[in-house]
Short mmCIF file of C-alpha atoms in Angstrom, two decimals:
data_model
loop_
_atom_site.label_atom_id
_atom_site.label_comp_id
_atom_site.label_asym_id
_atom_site.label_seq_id
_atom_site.Cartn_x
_atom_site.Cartn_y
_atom_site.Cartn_z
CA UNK A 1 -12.44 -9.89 80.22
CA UNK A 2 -14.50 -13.15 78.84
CA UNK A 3 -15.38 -13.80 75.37
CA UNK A 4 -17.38 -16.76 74.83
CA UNK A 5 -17.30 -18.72 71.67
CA UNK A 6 -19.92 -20.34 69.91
CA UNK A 7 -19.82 -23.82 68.61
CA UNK A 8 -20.03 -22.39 64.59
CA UNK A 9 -17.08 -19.92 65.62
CA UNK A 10 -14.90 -22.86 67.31
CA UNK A 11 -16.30 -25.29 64.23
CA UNK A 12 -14.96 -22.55 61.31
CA UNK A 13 -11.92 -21.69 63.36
CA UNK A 14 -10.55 -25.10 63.75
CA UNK A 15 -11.00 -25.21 59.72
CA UNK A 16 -8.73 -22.49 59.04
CA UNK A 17 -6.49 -23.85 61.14
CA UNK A 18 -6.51 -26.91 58.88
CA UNK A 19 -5.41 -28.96 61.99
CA UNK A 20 -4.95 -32.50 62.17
CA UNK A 21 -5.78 -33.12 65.58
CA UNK A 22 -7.47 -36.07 67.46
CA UNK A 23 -10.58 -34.78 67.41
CA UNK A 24 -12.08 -37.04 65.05
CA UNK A 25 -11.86 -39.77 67.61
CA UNK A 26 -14.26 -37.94 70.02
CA UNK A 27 -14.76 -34.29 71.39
CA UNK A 28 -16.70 -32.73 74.50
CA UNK A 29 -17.93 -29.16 74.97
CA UNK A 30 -17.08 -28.99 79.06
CA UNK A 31 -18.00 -25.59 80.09
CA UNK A 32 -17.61 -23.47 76.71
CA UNK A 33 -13.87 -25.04 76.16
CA UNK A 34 -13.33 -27.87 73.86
CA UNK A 35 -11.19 -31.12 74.51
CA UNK A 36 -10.17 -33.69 72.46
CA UNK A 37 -7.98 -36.36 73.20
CA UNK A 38 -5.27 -37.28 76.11
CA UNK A 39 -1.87 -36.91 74.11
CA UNK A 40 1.79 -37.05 74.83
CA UNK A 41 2.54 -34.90 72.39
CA UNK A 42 1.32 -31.82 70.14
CA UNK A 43 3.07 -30.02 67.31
CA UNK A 44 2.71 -26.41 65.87
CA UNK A 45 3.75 -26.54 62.60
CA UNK A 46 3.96 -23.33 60.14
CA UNK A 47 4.08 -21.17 62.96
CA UNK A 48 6.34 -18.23 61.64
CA UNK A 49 5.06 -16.04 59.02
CA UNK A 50 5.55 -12.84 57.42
CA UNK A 51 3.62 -9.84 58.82
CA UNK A 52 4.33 -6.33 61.57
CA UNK A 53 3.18 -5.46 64.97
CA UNK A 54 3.08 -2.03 66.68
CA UNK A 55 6.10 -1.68 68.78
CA UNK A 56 5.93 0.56 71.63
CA UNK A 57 8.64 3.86 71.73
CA UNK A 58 7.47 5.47 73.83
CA UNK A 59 5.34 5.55 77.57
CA UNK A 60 4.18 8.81 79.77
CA UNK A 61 1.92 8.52 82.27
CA UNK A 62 1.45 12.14 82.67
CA UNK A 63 -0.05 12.25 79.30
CA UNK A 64 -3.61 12.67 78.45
CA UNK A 65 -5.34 9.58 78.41
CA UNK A 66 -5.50 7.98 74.69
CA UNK A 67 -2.04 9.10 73.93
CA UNK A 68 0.12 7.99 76.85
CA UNK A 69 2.02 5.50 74.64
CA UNK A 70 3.29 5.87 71.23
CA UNK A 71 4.36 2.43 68.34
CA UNK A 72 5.73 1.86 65.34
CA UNK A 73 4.96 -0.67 62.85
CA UNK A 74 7.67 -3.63 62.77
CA UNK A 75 8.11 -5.85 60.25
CA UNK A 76 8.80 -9.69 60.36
CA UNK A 77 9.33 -12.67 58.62
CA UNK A 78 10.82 -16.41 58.74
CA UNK A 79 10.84 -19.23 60.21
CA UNK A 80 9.27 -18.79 64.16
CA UNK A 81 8.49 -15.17 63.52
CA UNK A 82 7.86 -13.27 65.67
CA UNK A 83 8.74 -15.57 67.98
CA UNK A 84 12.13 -16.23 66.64
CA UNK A 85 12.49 -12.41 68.97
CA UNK A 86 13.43 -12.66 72.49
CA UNK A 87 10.73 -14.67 74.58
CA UNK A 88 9.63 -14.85 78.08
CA UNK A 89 8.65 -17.62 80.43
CA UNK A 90 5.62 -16.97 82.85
CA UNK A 91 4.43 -19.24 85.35
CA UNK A 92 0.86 -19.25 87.64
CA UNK A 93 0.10 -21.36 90.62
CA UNK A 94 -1.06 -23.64 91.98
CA UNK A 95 3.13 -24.74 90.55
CA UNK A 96 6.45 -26.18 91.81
CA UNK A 97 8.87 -25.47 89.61
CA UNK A 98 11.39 -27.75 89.77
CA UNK A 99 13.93 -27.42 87.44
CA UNK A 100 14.28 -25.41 84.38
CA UNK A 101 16.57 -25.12 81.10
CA UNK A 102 17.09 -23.19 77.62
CA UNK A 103 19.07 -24.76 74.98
CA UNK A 104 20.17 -23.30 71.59
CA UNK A 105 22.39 -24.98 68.67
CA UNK A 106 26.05 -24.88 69.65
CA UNK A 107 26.71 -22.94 66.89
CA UNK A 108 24.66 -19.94 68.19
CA UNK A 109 26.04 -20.45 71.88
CA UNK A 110 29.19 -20.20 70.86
CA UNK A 111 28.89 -16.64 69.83
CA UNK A 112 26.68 -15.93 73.09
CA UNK A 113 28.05 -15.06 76.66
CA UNK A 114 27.27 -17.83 78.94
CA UNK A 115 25.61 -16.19 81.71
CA UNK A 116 27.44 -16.16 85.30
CA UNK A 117 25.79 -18.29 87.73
CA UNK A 118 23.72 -16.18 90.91
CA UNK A 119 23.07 -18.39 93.91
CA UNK A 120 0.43 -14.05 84.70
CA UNK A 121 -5.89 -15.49 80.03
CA UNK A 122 -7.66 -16.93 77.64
CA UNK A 123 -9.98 -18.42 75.33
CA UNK A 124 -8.58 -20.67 72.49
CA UNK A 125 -10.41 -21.65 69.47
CA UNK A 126 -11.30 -24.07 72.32
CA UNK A 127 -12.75 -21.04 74.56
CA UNK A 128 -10.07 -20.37 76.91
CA UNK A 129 -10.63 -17.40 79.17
CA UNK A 130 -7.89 -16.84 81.57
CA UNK A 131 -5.27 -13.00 80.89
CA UNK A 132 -2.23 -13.56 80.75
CA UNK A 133 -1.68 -10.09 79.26
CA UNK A 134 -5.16 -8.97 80.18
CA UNK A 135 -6.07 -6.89 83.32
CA UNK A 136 -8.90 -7.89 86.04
CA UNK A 137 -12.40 -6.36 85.62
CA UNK A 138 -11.74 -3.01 86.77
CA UNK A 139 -13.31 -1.49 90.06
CA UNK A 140 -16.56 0.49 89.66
CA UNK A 141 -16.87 3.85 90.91
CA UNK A 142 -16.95 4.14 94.51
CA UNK A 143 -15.32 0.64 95.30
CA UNK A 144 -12.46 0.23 97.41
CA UNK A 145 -9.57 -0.27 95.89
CA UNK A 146 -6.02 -1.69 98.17
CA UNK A 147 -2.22 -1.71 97.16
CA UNK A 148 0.79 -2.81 98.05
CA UNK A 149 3.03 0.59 97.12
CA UNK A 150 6.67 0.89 98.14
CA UNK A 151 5.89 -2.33 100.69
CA UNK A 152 3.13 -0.32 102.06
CA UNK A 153 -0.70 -1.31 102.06
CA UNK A 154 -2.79 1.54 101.22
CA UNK A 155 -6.57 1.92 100.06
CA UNK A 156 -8.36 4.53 98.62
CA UNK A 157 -11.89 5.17 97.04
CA UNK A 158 -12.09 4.69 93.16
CA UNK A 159 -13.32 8.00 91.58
CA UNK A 160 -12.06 7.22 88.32
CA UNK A 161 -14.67 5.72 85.69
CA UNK A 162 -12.18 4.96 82.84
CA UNK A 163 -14.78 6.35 80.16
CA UNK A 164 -12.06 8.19 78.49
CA UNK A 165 -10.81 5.15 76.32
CA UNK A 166 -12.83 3.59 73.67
CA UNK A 167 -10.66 0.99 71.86
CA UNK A 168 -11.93 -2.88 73.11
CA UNK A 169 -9.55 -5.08 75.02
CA UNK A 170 -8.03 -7.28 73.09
CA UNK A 171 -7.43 -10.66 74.82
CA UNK A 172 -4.72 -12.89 75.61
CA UNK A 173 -3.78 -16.25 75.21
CA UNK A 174 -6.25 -19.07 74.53
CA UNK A 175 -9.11 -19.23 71.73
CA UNK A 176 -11.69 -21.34 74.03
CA UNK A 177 -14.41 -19.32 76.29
CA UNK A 178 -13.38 -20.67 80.04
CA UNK A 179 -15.26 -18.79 83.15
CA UNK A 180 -11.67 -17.84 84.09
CA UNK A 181 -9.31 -15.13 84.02
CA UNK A 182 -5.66 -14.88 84.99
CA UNK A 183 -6.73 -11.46 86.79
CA UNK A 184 -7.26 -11.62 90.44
CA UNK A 185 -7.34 -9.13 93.54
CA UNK A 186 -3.66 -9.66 94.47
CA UNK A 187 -1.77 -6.36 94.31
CA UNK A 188 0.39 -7.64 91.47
CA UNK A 189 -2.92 -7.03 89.11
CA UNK A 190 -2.52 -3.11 89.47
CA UNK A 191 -2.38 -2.52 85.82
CA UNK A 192 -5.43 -4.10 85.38
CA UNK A 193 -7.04 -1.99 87.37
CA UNK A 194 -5.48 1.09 85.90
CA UNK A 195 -5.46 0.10 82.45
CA UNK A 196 -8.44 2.28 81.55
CA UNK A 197 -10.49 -0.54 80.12
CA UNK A 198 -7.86 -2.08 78.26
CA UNK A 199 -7.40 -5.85 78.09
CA UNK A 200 -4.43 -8.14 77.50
CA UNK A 201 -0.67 -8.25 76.25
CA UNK A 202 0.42 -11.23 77.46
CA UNK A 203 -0.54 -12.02 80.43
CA UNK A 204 -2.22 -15.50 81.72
CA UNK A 205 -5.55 -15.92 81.56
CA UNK A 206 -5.88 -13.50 78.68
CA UNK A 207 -6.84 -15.53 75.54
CA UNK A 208 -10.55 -14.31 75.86
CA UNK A 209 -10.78 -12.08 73.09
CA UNK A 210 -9.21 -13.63 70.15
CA UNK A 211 -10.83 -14.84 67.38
CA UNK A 212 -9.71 -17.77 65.83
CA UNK A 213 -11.93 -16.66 62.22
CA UNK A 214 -9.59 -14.30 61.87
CA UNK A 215 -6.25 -16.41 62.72
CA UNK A 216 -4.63 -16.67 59.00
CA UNK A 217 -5.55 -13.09 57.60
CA UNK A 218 -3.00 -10.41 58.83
CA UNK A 219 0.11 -12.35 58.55
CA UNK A 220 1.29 -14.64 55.28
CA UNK A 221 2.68 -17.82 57.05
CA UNK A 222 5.70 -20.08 56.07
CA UNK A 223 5.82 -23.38 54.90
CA UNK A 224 5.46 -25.96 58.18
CA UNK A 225 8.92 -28.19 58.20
CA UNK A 226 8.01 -31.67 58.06
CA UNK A 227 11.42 -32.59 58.08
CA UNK A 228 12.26 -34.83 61.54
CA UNK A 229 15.92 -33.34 61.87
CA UNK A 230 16.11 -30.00 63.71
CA UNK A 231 17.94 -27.21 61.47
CA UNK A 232 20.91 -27.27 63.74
CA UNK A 233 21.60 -30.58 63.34
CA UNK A 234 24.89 -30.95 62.70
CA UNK A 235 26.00 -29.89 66.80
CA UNK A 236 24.87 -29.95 70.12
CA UNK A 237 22.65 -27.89 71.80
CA UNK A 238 24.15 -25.73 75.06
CA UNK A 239 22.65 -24.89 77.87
CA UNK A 240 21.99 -21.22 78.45
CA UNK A 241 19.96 -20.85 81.30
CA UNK A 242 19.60 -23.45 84.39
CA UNK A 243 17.28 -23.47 87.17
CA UNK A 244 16.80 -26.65 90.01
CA UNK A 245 14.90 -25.80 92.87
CA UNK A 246 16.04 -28.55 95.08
CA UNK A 247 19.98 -27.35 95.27
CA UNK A 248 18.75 -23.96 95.40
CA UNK A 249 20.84 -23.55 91.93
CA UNK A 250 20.13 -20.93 89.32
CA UNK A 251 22.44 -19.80 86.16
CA UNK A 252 21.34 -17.81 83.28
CA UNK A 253 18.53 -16.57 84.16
CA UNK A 254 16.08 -13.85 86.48
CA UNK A 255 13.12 -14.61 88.17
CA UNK A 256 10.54 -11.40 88.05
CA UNK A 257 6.87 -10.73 88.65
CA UNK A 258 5.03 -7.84 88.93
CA UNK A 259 5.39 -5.84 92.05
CA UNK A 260 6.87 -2.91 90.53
CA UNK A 261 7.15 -0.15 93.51
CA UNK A 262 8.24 -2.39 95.71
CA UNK A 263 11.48 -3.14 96.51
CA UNK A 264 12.38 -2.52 92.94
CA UNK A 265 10.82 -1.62 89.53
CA UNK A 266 7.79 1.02 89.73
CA UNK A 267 4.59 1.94 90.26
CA UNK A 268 2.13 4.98 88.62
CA UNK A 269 -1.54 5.21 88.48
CA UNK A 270 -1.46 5.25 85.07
CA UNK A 271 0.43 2.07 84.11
CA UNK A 272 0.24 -0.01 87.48
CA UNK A 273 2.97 -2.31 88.91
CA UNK A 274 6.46 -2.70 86.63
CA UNK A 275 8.19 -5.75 86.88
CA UNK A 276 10.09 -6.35 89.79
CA UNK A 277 12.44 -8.27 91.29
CA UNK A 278 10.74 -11.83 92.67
CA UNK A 279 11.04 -13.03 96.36
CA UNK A 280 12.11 -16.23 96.67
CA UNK A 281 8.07 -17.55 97.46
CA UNK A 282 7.44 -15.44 94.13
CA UNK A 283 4.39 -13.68 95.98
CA UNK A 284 6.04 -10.01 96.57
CA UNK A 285 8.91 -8.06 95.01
CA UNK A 286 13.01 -8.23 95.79
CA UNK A 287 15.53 -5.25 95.86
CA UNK A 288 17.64 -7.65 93.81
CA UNK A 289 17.49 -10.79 92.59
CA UNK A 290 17.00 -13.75 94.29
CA UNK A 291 16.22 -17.60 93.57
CA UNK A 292 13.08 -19.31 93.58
CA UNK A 293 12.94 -21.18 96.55
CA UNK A 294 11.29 -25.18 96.36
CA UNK A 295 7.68 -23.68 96.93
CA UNK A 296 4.35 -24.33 95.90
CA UNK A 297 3.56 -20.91 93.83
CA UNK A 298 -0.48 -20.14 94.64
CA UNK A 299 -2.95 -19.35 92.15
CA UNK A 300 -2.29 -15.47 93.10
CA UNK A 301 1.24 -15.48 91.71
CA UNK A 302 3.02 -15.38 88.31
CA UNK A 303 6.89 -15.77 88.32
CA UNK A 304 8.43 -14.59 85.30
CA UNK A 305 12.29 -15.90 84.05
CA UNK A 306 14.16 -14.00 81.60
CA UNK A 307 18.02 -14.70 80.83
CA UNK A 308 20.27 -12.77 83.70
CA UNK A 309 21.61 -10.08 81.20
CA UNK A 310 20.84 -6.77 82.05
CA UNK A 311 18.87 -4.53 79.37
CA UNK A 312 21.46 -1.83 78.80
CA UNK A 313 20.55 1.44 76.79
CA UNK A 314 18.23 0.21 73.62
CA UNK A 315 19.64 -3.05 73.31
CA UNK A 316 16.51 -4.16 74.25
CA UNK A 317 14.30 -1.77 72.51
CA UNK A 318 12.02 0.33 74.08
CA UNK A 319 11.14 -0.43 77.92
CA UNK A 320 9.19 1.39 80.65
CA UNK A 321 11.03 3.86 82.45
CA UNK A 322 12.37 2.63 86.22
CA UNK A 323 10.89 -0.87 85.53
CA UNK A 324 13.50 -3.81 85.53
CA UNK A 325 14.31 -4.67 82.15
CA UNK A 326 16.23 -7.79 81.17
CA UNK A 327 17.05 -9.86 77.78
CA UNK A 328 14.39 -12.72 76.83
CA UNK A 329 15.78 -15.74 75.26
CA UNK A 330 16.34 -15.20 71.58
CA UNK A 331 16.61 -16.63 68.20
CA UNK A 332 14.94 -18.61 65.49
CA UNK A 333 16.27 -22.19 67.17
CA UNK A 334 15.99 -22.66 70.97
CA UNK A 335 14.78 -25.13 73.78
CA UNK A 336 12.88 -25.10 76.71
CA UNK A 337 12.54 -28.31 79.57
CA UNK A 338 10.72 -28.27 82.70
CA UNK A 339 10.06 -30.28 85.09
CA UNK A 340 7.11 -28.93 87.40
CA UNK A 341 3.74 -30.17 89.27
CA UNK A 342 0.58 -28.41 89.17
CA UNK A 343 -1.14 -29.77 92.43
CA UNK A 344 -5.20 -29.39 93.03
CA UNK A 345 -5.55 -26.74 95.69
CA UNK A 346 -8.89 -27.45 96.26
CA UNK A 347 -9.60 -24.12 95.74
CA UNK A 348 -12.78 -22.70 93.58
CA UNK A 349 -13.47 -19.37 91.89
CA UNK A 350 -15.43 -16.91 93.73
CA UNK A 351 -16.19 -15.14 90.38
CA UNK A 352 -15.51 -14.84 86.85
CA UNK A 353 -12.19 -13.65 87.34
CA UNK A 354 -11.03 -15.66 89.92
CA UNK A 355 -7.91 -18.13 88.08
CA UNK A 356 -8.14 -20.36 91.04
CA UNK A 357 -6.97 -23.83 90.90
CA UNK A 358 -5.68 -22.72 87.48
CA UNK A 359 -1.65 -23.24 87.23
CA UNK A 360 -0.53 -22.38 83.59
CA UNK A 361 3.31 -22.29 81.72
CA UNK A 362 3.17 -20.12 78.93
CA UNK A 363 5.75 -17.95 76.48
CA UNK A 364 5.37 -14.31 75.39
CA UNK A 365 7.38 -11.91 73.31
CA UNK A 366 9.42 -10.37 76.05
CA UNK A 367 8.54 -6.92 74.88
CA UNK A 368 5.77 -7.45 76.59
CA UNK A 369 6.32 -7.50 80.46
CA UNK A 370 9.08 -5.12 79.55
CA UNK A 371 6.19 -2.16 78.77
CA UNK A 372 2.85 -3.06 79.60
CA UNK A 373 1.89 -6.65 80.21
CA UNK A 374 -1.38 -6.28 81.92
CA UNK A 375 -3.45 -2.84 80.76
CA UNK A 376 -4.12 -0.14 78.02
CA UNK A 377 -3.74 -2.31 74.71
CA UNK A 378 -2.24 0.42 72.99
CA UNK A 379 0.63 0.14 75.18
CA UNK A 380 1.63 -3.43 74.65
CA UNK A 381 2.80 -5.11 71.30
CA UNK A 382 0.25 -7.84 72.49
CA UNK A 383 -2.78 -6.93 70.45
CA UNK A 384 -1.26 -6.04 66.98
CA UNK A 385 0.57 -9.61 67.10
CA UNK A 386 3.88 -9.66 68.45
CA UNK A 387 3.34 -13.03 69.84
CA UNK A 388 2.16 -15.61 72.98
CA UNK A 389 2.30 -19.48 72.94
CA UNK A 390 0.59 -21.03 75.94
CA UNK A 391 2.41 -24.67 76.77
CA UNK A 392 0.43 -25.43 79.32
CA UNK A 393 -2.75 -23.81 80.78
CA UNK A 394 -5.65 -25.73 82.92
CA UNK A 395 -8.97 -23.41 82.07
CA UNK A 396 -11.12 -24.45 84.38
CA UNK A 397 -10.48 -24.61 88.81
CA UNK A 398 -9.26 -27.81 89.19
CA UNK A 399 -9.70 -29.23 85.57
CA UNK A 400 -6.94 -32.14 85.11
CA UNK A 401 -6.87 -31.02 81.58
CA UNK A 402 -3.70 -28.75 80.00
CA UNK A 403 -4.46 -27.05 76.71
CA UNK A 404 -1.87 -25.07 74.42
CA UNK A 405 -3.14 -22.41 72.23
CA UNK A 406 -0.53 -19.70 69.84
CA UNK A 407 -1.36 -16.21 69.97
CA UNK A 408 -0.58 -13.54 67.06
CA UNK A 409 -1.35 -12.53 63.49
CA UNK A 410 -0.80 -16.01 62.86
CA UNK A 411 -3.34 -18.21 65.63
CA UNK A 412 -4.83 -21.33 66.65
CA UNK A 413 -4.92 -24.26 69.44
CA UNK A 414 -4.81 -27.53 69.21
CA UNK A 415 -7.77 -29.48 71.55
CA UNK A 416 -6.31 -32.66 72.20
CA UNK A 417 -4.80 -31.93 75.68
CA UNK A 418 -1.70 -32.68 78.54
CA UNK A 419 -3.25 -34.55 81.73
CA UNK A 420 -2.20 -31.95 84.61
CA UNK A 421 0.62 -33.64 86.60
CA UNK A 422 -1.55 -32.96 90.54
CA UNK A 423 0.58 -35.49 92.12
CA UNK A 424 3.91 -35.80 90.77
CA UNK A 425 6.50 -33.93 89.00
CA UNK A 426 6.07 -33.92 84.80
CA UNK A 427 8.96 -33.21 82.77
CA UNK A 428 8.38 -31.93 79.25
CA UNK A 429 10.19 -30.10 76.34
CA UNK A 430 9.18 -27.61 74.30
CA UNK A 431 11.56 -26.54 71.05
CA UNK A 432 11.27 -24.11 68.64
CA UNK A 433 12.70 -24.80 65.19
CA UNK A 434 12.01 -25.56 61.51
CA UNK A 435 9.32 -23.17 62.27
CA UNK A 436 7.53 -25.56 64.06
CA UNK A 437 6.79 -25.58 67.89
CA UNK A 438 7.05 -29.14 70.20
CA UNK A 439 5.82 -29.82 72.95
CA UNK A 440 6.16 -33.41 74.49
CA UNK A 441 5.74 -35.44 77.20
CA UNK A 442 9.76 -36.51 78.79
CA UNK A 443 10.83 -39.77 80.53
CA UNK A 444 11.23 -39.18 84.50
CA UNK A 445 14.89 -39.80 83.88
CA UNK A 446 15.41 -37.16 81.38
CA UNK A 447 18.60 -35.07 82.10
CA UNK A 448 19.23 -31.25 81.87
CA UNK A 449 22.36 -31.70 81.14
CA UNK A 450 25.21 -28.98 80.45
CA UNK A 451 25.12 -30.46 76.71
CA UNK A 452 21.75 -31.98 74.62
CA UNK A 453 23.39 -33.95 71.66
CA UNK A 454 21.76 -33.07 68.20
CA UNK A 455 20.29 -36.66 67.93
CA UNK A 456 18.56 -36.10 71.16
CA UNK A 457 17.34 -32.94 69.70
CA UNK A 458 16.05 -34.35 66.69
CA UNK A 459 14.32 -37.63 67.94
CA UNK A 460 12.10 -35.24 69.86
CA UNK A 461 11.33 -33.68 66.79
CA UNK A 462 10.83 -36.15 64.60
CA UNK A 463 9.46 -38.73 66.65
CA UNK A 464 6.23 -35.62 67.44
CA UNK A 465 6.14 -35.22 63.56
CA UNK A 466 3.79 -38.02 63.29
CA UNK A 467 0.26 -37.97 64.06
CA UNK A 468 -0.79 -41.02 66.35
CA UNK A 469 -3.24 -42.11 69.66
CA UNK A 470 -0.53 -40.28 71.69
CA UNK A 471 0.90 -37.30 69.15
CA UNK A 472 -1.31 -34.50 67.76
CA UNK A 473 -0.27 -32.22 64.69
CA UNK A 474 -1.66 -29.21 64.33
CA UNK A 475 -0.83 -27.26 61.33
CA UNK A 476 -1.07 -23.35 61.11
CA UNK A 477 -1.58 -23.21 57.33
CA UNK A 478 -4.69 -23.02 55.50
#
């Protein structure tokens, strides 16, 4: 779905937001989405609050529509929260991925396992429109509809209207109204198409329906740290989770998507395509896992990582049945560092819903994929708040802009922008902590190391805690 934003609604958003962007020094309306200034940097800061979301228990596809999935109210507070829970990372093409890393404070890795090594909207208070936990506009009555099931194409006639559900689609990611949508005709949309009108839970391309008005009133939010030390200081940071597409190498971690039914996870006309195992071109499912190869991911594909331990029982909480469920990355304090291009295909959108030409890197509460990321909203944590933070997302085909927008009962994005690395690699960092949330702009040398000294940690912090030409604050506290 699309939700367009008006100039007054973008206007009073951005003053409950009480940001402290760049947008002061000049601002341009390009297609319903707002930009601001080139940066290097942008900081989130009072991100965490206190507040609940609905938490799905419970998922039957056999049900009677309006009552297929069941929640319970969860509560939250502190610093990140509820993004201090276990987290996700999604990628959509056009992307190389070429390396990855978590981090979190020695202190907290020392009580974790180190892993074993195995060799998808939106519209920010900018206007964003892609789903990145939305579904694509489903088929009318009497279209065709084709899907990859169990590896096998099949197509059938759509005699199902979807009139039985009434509740609105709530969008995902972005507040700014872009013409695009993180739904496309690739058979990994399925739950779009089945998701009885239902919109977004975290999904690319799925920040349509949010409204930024609204961003401070259904969760109380936490001082922001304006401290330049991280709250771990006093150790290193370990690496968790390692990924480097060149030597093939991958520790830690799981790459998914959402072919569900084939090869592994499943598939119902109820609920769509589970997550799956991801082949190493990320464009169909795996029987097990398997590395991401050195590829250029298309627009059509979302990879997901999660850490490589295996959900087991309800140490995860609640997942679909038969879909394959593993651990996010967790806690109040962690890390994130990419290196990745997002070249210009060249493509262009042949509708509304097309997310050509528009790569994106974004976070959700891993919940999410684990139940329902694209379809019925009342089978997804998405809607009532449970969290999204999009790093990266280009809103337009073939814009050379990168926006970031948070997602939640606490909301808002920043319109000073990344320039879209097209022909060379970009490294960048992303940490979590002191409830704040940084993103910046790395040296081409930058290593992933094994080990991130503290220092390291906290120059990135502090040095993005300052608002300048080249670093944009934006605070989350009215």
């Amino acid at each position: 779905m699309k939700y367009l934003f008006t100039a007054a609604t973008l206007f009073a958003a951005s003053v409950v937001a009480d940001k402290r962007d760049l947008c002061s020094d000049g601002s341009v309306d390009d297609g319903g989405n707002w930009y601001c200034q080139a940066v290097e940097a942008i900081t989130y800061t009072g991100v965490g609050g206190q507040g609940s979301y609905n938490r799905i228990t419970n998922m039957n596809p056999d049900a009677d529509p309006g009552s297929q999935c069941s929640s319970e109210s969860r509560g939250y507070s502190g610093n990140l929260s509820p993004l201090d829970e276990e987290v996700s990372m999604h990628f959509r093409g056009p992307l190389q991925l070429k390396q990855f890393a978590v981090y979190i404070p020695t202190s907290t890795s020392k009580r974790s396992e180190r892993r074993s090594a195995h060799v998808r909207r939106h519209a920010h208070a900018h206007g964003h429109g892609h789903q990145h936990h939305g579904r694509e506009a489903d088929p009318a009555l009497g279209d065709m509809v084709t899907a990859t099931i169990d590896g096998v194409v099949q197509t059938w006639l759509n005699n199902w209207s979807g009139q039985e559900t009434s509740a609105p689609v709530a969008s995902s990611s972005s507040a700014e109204s872009s013409p695009t949508s993180t739904v496309d005709t690739h058979e990994n949309w399925l739950p779009h198409l089945f998701g009885g009108g239902q919109g977004h839970h975290g999904g690319h391309g799925g920040h349509d329906s949010w409204d930024e008005t609204s961003a401070s009133s259904s969760a109380a939010p936490s001082s922001p740290s304006q401290t330049g030390s991280s709250s771990s200081s006093s150790g290193g940071w370990g690496r968790q989770a390692y990924y480097q597409a060149s030597s093939n190498t991958s520790e830690g971690l799981v790459f998914l998507n959402h072919f569900g039914g084939s090869g592994s996870g499943t598939f119902d006309y109820t609920f769509g395509n589970s997550l799956s195992f991801s082949s190493p071109d990320g464009q169909s499912g795996a029987s097990d896992r398997q590395t991401l190869e050195d590829c250029t991911l298309p627009s059509t594909a979302e990879v997901i990582i999660m850490s490589d331990r295996e959900c087991s029982g309800d140490d995860c909480g609640y997942s679909r049945p038969d879909t394959v469920a593993f651990h996010g990355f967790d806690g109040p304090s962690k890390a994130f560092f990419f290196e990745f291009q997002m070249p210009d295909s060249g493509e262009t959108a042949s509708n509304q819903w097309d997310p050509a030409n528009m790569p994106a890197i974004w976070m959700l509460n891993a919940q999410i994929p684990r139940t329902l990321q694209y379809g019925q909203a009342e089978c997804s944590c998405w809607e009532s708040g449970c969290g999204e933070f999009d790093l990266f997302e280009v809103l337009a085909p073939g814009d050379s802009r990168m926006k970031s927008t948070l997602h939640g009962n606490i909301a808002g994005g920043d319109s000073d922008y990344f320039t879209r690395p097209t022909d060379r690699t970009m490294k960048a960092a992303m940490i979590l902590d002191n409830n704040n949330i940084h993103l910046k702009k790395l040296e081409d040398d930058f290593d992933f190391a094994s080990d991130i000294d503290a220092s390291t940690i906290s120059e990135i912090c502090g040095n993005t805690l300052t608002q300048s030409k080249l670093v944009s604050l934006f605070s989350l506290t009215g």
